[in-house]
Amino acid sequence: MSIAALHKKEMAPKDYKSDVNVVWCPGCGHHGILNGIMRALSELGVDPTNLVNVSGIGCSSRTPYFMQSYKMHTLHGRAGPVATGVQLARPELLVCITGGDGDGFAIGGGHMPHMARRNVNMTYILFDNGIYGLTKGQYSPTSRRELKAYTTPYGGPDDPMNPLLYMLTYGATYVAQAFAGKPKVCADLIKGALEHKGFSYVNLYSQCVTYNRIDTIQYYRDLMKEIPEGHDVTDLGAAMDIARGDGEGHRPMGLLYKVERETLDERLSAIVKMVNGTPDYDRNKIVNLYRP
Ligand SMILES: Cc1ncc(C[n+]2csc(CCOP(=O)(O)OP(=O)(O)O)c2C)c(N)n1
Ligand SMILES: [Mg+2]
């Protein structure tokens, strides 16, 4: 997708809302992220008929229902491969995944590195509440050890993973983080992600007021620290240092990394062009090379 080439439409953020009732708990951070997404779409003037929102399963994965766009609510953890297929089949559309920490990093974890290393031209917005919300409170790969969940009533045995370091390591070309209590910051980072050519990943902390009672909005307010001005977003080493944390227990808020790299659809179309432009290309000959 090139956002500049898309058909534009002037719409207020609330116009991106569908007529499906938002069923999240009152006070859930997911509301703030939804507002941030709609604000970003409005500022970019995205025509909802140019947008495909793909999700897996979870409270956060219900986002496509609440918004105007084409959408696919797929299987738990499988938004990535489905969205990759959509992007390759219809590269002229804007493709976006919305989903949770369980969906993305537990059952869907096997797909994450491949979206990043292949630089699939789409955006992944991860609602990170450190819990499985929809299934009523099991600990997730991003839960803190202190969290007493149904599956870890005495606290967890595992250290949480670091989604930012993970995405930087595997080659995502846009990596950002914020929290639901700052919808304007979320909107700005999502806007940048949607405009970016390549795989953009936005990690958005979200308070789960029902099943994760320790990661409260106040906890996130104290936890998040804006990335200092002057950070060079093209410096991978500097981005990784920031992703590791400041040593005082804070987590970064803002844009960590943004670079240009060839996307999967560009590389595939180059291969197709090469094959079509080779007069003596014989598909069977090449296939036969691999036969015993
Ligand atoms: C194959 C499969 N396994 C398990 C489930 C049950 N399940 C549904 S949602 C979910 C976890 C959701 O957590 P997360 O992705 O963090 O989203 P949240 O609800 O917290 O927004 C699980 C385990 C399922 N639907 N399908
Ligand atoms: Mg979750």
XYZ file of C-alpha atoms and ligand atoms in Angstrom:
319
model
C 0.000 0.000 0.000
C 1.053 3.509 -0.561
C -1.219 5.624 1.524
C -0.769 8.590 -0.810
C -2.207 6.565 -3.687
C -5.327 5.501 -1.785
C -8.707 7.049 -2.417
C -9.265 9.721 0.240
C -12.425 10.363 2.165
C -13.145 13.055 4.704
C -14.560 11.406 7.816
C -14.632 12.291 11.508
C -13.120 9.659 13.853
C -16.590 8.616 15.068
C -17.681 7.976 11.453
C -15.317 4.966 11.368
C -17.430 3.316 14.093
C -19.704 0.512 12.846
C -23.187 0.033 14.285
C -22.028 -2.972 16.371
C -22.020 -2.229 20.120
C -18.587 -2.208 21.764
C -18.851 -4.992 24.327
C -15.586 -4.385 26.217
C -15.811 -3.757 29.985
C -16.184 -0.118 31.051
C -12.669 1.164 31.825
C -10.892 -1.363 29.550
C -7.903 0.160 27.775
C -9.020 -1.313 24.470
C -11.559 1.575 24.172
C -8.682 4.084 24.135
C -6.836 2.114 21.443
C -9.974 1.873 19.276
C -10.342 5.651 19.580
C -6.682 6.050 18.624
C -7.146 3.888 15.512
C -10.240 5.812 14.387
C -8.488 9.111 14.990
C -5.490 7.998 12.897
C -7.742 6.841 10.046
C -9.606 10.150 10.106
C -6.397 12.194 10.060
C -5.140 10.163 7.099
C -8.506 10.423 5.328
C -8.644 6.655 4.760
C -11.672 5.506 2.783
C -12.916 2.444 4.777
C -13.441 0.568 1.504
C -9.640 0.670 1.057
C -8.989 -0.848 4.487
C -8.853 -4.528 5.501
C -8.739 -5.213 9.236
C -7.749 -8.799 10.092
C -7.865 -10.334 13.566
C -7.601 -13.627 15.454
C -9.564 -14.344 18.637
C -9.697 -12.336 21.875
C -11.391 -9.234 23.285
C -8.961 -7.114 21.235
C -9.516 -9.312 18.183
C -13.125 -8.126 18.149
C -11.955 -4.690 17.008
C -12.888 -5.264 13.331
C -16.564 -5.622 14.333
C -16.572 -2.178 15.861
C -15.105 -0.391 12.847
C -16.035 0.405 9.264
C -13.740 -1.534 6.920
C -13.455 -4.841 5.144
C -12.567 -7.379 7.792
C -11.695 -10.980 8.556
C -12.161 -12.413 12.059
C -10.040 -15.538 11.660
C -8.739 -18.293 13.972
C -6.933 -17.766 17.260
C -3.340 -16.765 16.459
C -3.754 -16.905 12.684
C -4.351 -13.272 11.750
C -0.743 -13.002 10.516
C -0.786 -15.555 7.695
C -4.292 -14.532 6.613
C -3.341 -10.849 6.507
C -0.132 -11.709 4.617
C -2.276 -13.461 1.992
C -4.654 -10.504 1.753
C -1.741 -8.100 1.347
C -0.126 -10.162 -1.424
C -3.415 -10.670 -3.269
C -4.496 -7.017 -3.007
C -1.342 -4.934 -2.497
C -3.249 -1.756 -3.354
C -5.232 -1.978 -0.080
C -4.288 -0.921 3.419
C -3.964 -4.059 5.577
C -4.006 -3.922 9.342
C -4.040 -6.569 12.105
C -5.586 -5.858 15.498
C -5.156 -8.402 18.279
C -3.924 -9.301 21.743
C -0.773 -10.480 23.494
C -2.125 -14.040 23.818
C -3.271 -14.192 20.224
C -0.042 -12.715 18.857
C 2.674 -14.090 21.107
C 1.295 -17.343 22.583
C -0.670 -19.397 20.050
C 0.285 -17.062 17.177
C 3.924 -16.682 18.199
C 5.216 -18.856 15.382
C 3.974 -16.367 12.792
C 5.432 -13.220 14.334
C 9.061 -13.466 13.157
C 8.033 -14.212 9.581
C 5.846 -11.123 9.151
C 8.789 -9.077 10.412
C 11.643 -10.728 8.477
C 9.619 -10.748 5.237
C 8.719 -7.092 5.735
C 5.092 -7.708 4.782
C 3.612 -4.354 3.849
C 1.035 -4.077 6.655
C 0.488 -2.818 10.197
C 0.182 -4.888 13.380
C -1.502 -3.145 16.319
C -1.041 -5.292 19.434
C -3.304 -4.602 22.448
C -1.002 -5.721 25.275
C -2.967 -6.184 28.523
C -0.691 -8.927 29.881
C -3.581 -11.397 30.182
C -6.018 -13.521 28.195
C -9.062 -11.295 28.676
C -11.710 -13.053 26.606
C -11.201 -16.424 28.314
C -11.412 -14.810 31.750
C -7.899 -14.308 32.954
C -5.065 -16.732 32.162
C -1.484 -15.455 32.225
C 0.109 -14.588 28.880
C 3.656 -14.311 27.476
C 3.716 -10.636 28.494
C 2.339 -11.107 32.053
C 4.482 -9.971 34.933
C 5.483 -12.630 37.470
C 3.607 -10.741 40.181
C 0.301 -11.313 38.369
C -1.940 -13.806 40.133
C -4.125 -15.176 37.354
C -6.384 -18.254 37.291
C -3.546 -20.294 35.811
C -0.917 -18.810 38.162
C -2.665 -18.282 41.517
C 0.692 -17.938 43.325
C 2.251 -15.709 40.653
C 3.970 -16.739 37.446
C 7.156 -18.782 36.996
C 8.196 -17.036 33.750
C 9.817 -13.730 32.970
C 7.704 -11.769 30.463
C 8.915 -11.433 26.894
C 9.889 -8.107 25.383
C 7.797 -7.564 22.209
C 9.849 -4.556 21.079
C 13.189 -6.361 21.221
C 11.586 -9.312 19.475
C 10.258 -7.238 16.581
C 13.512 -5.303 16.200
C 15.480 -8.554 16.187
C 13.399 -10.130 13.435
C 13.475 -7.150 11.110
C 10.285 -5.104 11.550
C 10.910 -1.781 9.823
C 8.692 0.375 12.084
C 8.493 -0.290 15.830
C 6.637 1.909 18.305
C 5.033 1.711 21.731
C 2.535 3.636 23.858
C -0.357 2.935 26.226
C -4.107 3.215 25.991
C -4.262 6.106 28.466
C -2.715 8.333 25.770
C -5.078 8.023 22.771
C -3.464 10.995 21.024
C 0.014 9.397 21.249
C -1.501 6.059 20.144
C -3.167 7.828 17.179
C 0.089 9.513 16.096
C 2.072 6.251 16.250
C -0.685 4.293 14.449
C -0.843 7.003 11.796
C 2.911 6.689 11.233
C 2.561 2.898 11.090
C -0.221 3.010 8.491
C 1.779 5.441 6.356
C 4.922 3.333 6.598
C 5.872 1.089 3.669
C 6.811 -2.267 5.195
C 5.959 -4.215 8.342
C 4.995 -1.793 11.089
C 4.452 -2.985 14.658
C 2.797 -0.889 17.365
C 2.750 -2.293 20.920
C 0.005 -0.625 22.938
C -0.355 -1.415 26.638
C -3.968 -1.644 27.692
C -5.322 -1.987 31.218
C -7.584 -5.008 31.799
C -9.763 -3.783 34.666
C -11.393 -7.187 35.203
C -8.667 -9.862 35.119
C -5.365 -8.017 35.496
C -5.715 -5.895 38.611
C -2.006 -5.034 38.932
C -1.330 -3.398 35.553
C -3.658 -0.467 36.222
C -3.796 2.763 34.255
C -1.821 4.401 37.079
C 0.787 1.637 36.836
C 1.219 2.416 33.129
C 1.313 6.180 33.765
C 4.265 5.664 36.113
C 5.870 2.996 33.917
C 5.961 4.752 30.558
C 8.638 7.278 29.768
C 8.830 9.219 26.524
C 11.811 8.376 24.329
C 14.302 11.243 24.690
C 14.413 13.772 21.858
C 17.284 13.290 19.469
C 16.988 9.496 19.271
C 18.000 8.395 15.762
C 15.114 6.148 14.624
C 17.301 4.565 11.915
C 19.847 3.289 14.476
C 18.968 -0.339 15.270
C 21.446 -0.589 18.159
C 20.066 2.546 19.793
C 16.491 1.278 19.290
C 17.424 -2.024 20.966
C 19.015 -0.224 23.904
C 15.803 1.777 24.354
C 13.679 -1.380 24.006
C 15.680 -3.040 26.825
C 14.507 -0.327 29.215
C 16.260 2.497 31.011
C 17.507 0.368 33.936
C 15.113 2.157 36.293
C 12.103 0.035 35.459
C 10.532 2.343 32.864
C 9.288 1.294 29.439
C 9.710 3.502 26.376
C 6.885 5.441 24.753
C 7.229 6.715 21.184
C 8.829 5.678 17.909
C 11.886 3.430 18.390
C 12.731 2.462 14.850
C 11.834 3.311 11.252
C 13.785 2.319 8.143
C 13.078 1.561 4.481
C 13.611 -1.946 3.140
C 12.170 -3.892 0.202
C 8.809 -5.444 1.028
C 7.655 -9.007 0.372
C 5.250 -7.944 -2.396
C 8.007 -5.934 -4.107
C 10.402 -8.883 -4.031
C 7.757 -11.287 -5.291
C 6.742 -9.020 -8.157
C 10.415 -8.683 -9.112
C 10.655 -12.490 -9.287
C 7.444 -12.699 -11.367
C 8.774 -10.012 -13.729
C 12.074 -11.850 -14.045
C 10.338 -15.148 -14.823
C 7.948 -13.578 -17.349
C 10.785 -11.745 -19.025
C 12.859 -14.908 -19.511
C 11.780 -16.360 -22.883
C 13.330 -19.819 -22.407
C 12.037 -20.175 -18.870
C 10.542 -23.614 -18.536
C 8.783 -24.158 -15.244
C 8.961 -27.943 -15.611
C 12.695 -27.823 -16.160
C 13.177 -25.982 -12.877
C 10.754 -28.232 -10.983
C 12.585 -31.267 -12.391
C 15.862 -30.016 -10.959
C 14.542 -30.935 -7.527
C 13.263 -34.355 -8.479
C 15.529 -37.359 -7.807
C -7.374 -22.787 19.057
C -7.898 -22.005 20.206
N -7.336 -22.153 21.421
C -7.801 -21.424 22.458
C -8.861 -20.570 22.298
C -9.377 -19.806 23.484
N -9.016 -18.406 23.473
C -9.803 -17.473 22.916
S -9.208 -15.933 23.085
C -7.847 -16.498 23.937
C -6.796 -15.554 24.480
C -7.071 -14.115 24.224
O -6.100 -13.306 24.828
P -5.480 -12.065 24.057
O -5.096 -12.430 22.693
O -4.412 -11.500 24.928
O -6.701 -11.053 23.896
P -7.502 -10.180 24.988
O -8.796 -10.937 25.217
O -6.671 -10.099 26.223
O -7.715 -8.849 24.327
C -7.879 -17.884 24.071
C -6.871 -18.687 24.774
C -9.407 -20.430 21.000
N -10.408 -19.580 20.746
N -8.924 -21.167 19.978
Mg -4.521 -9.943 26.247
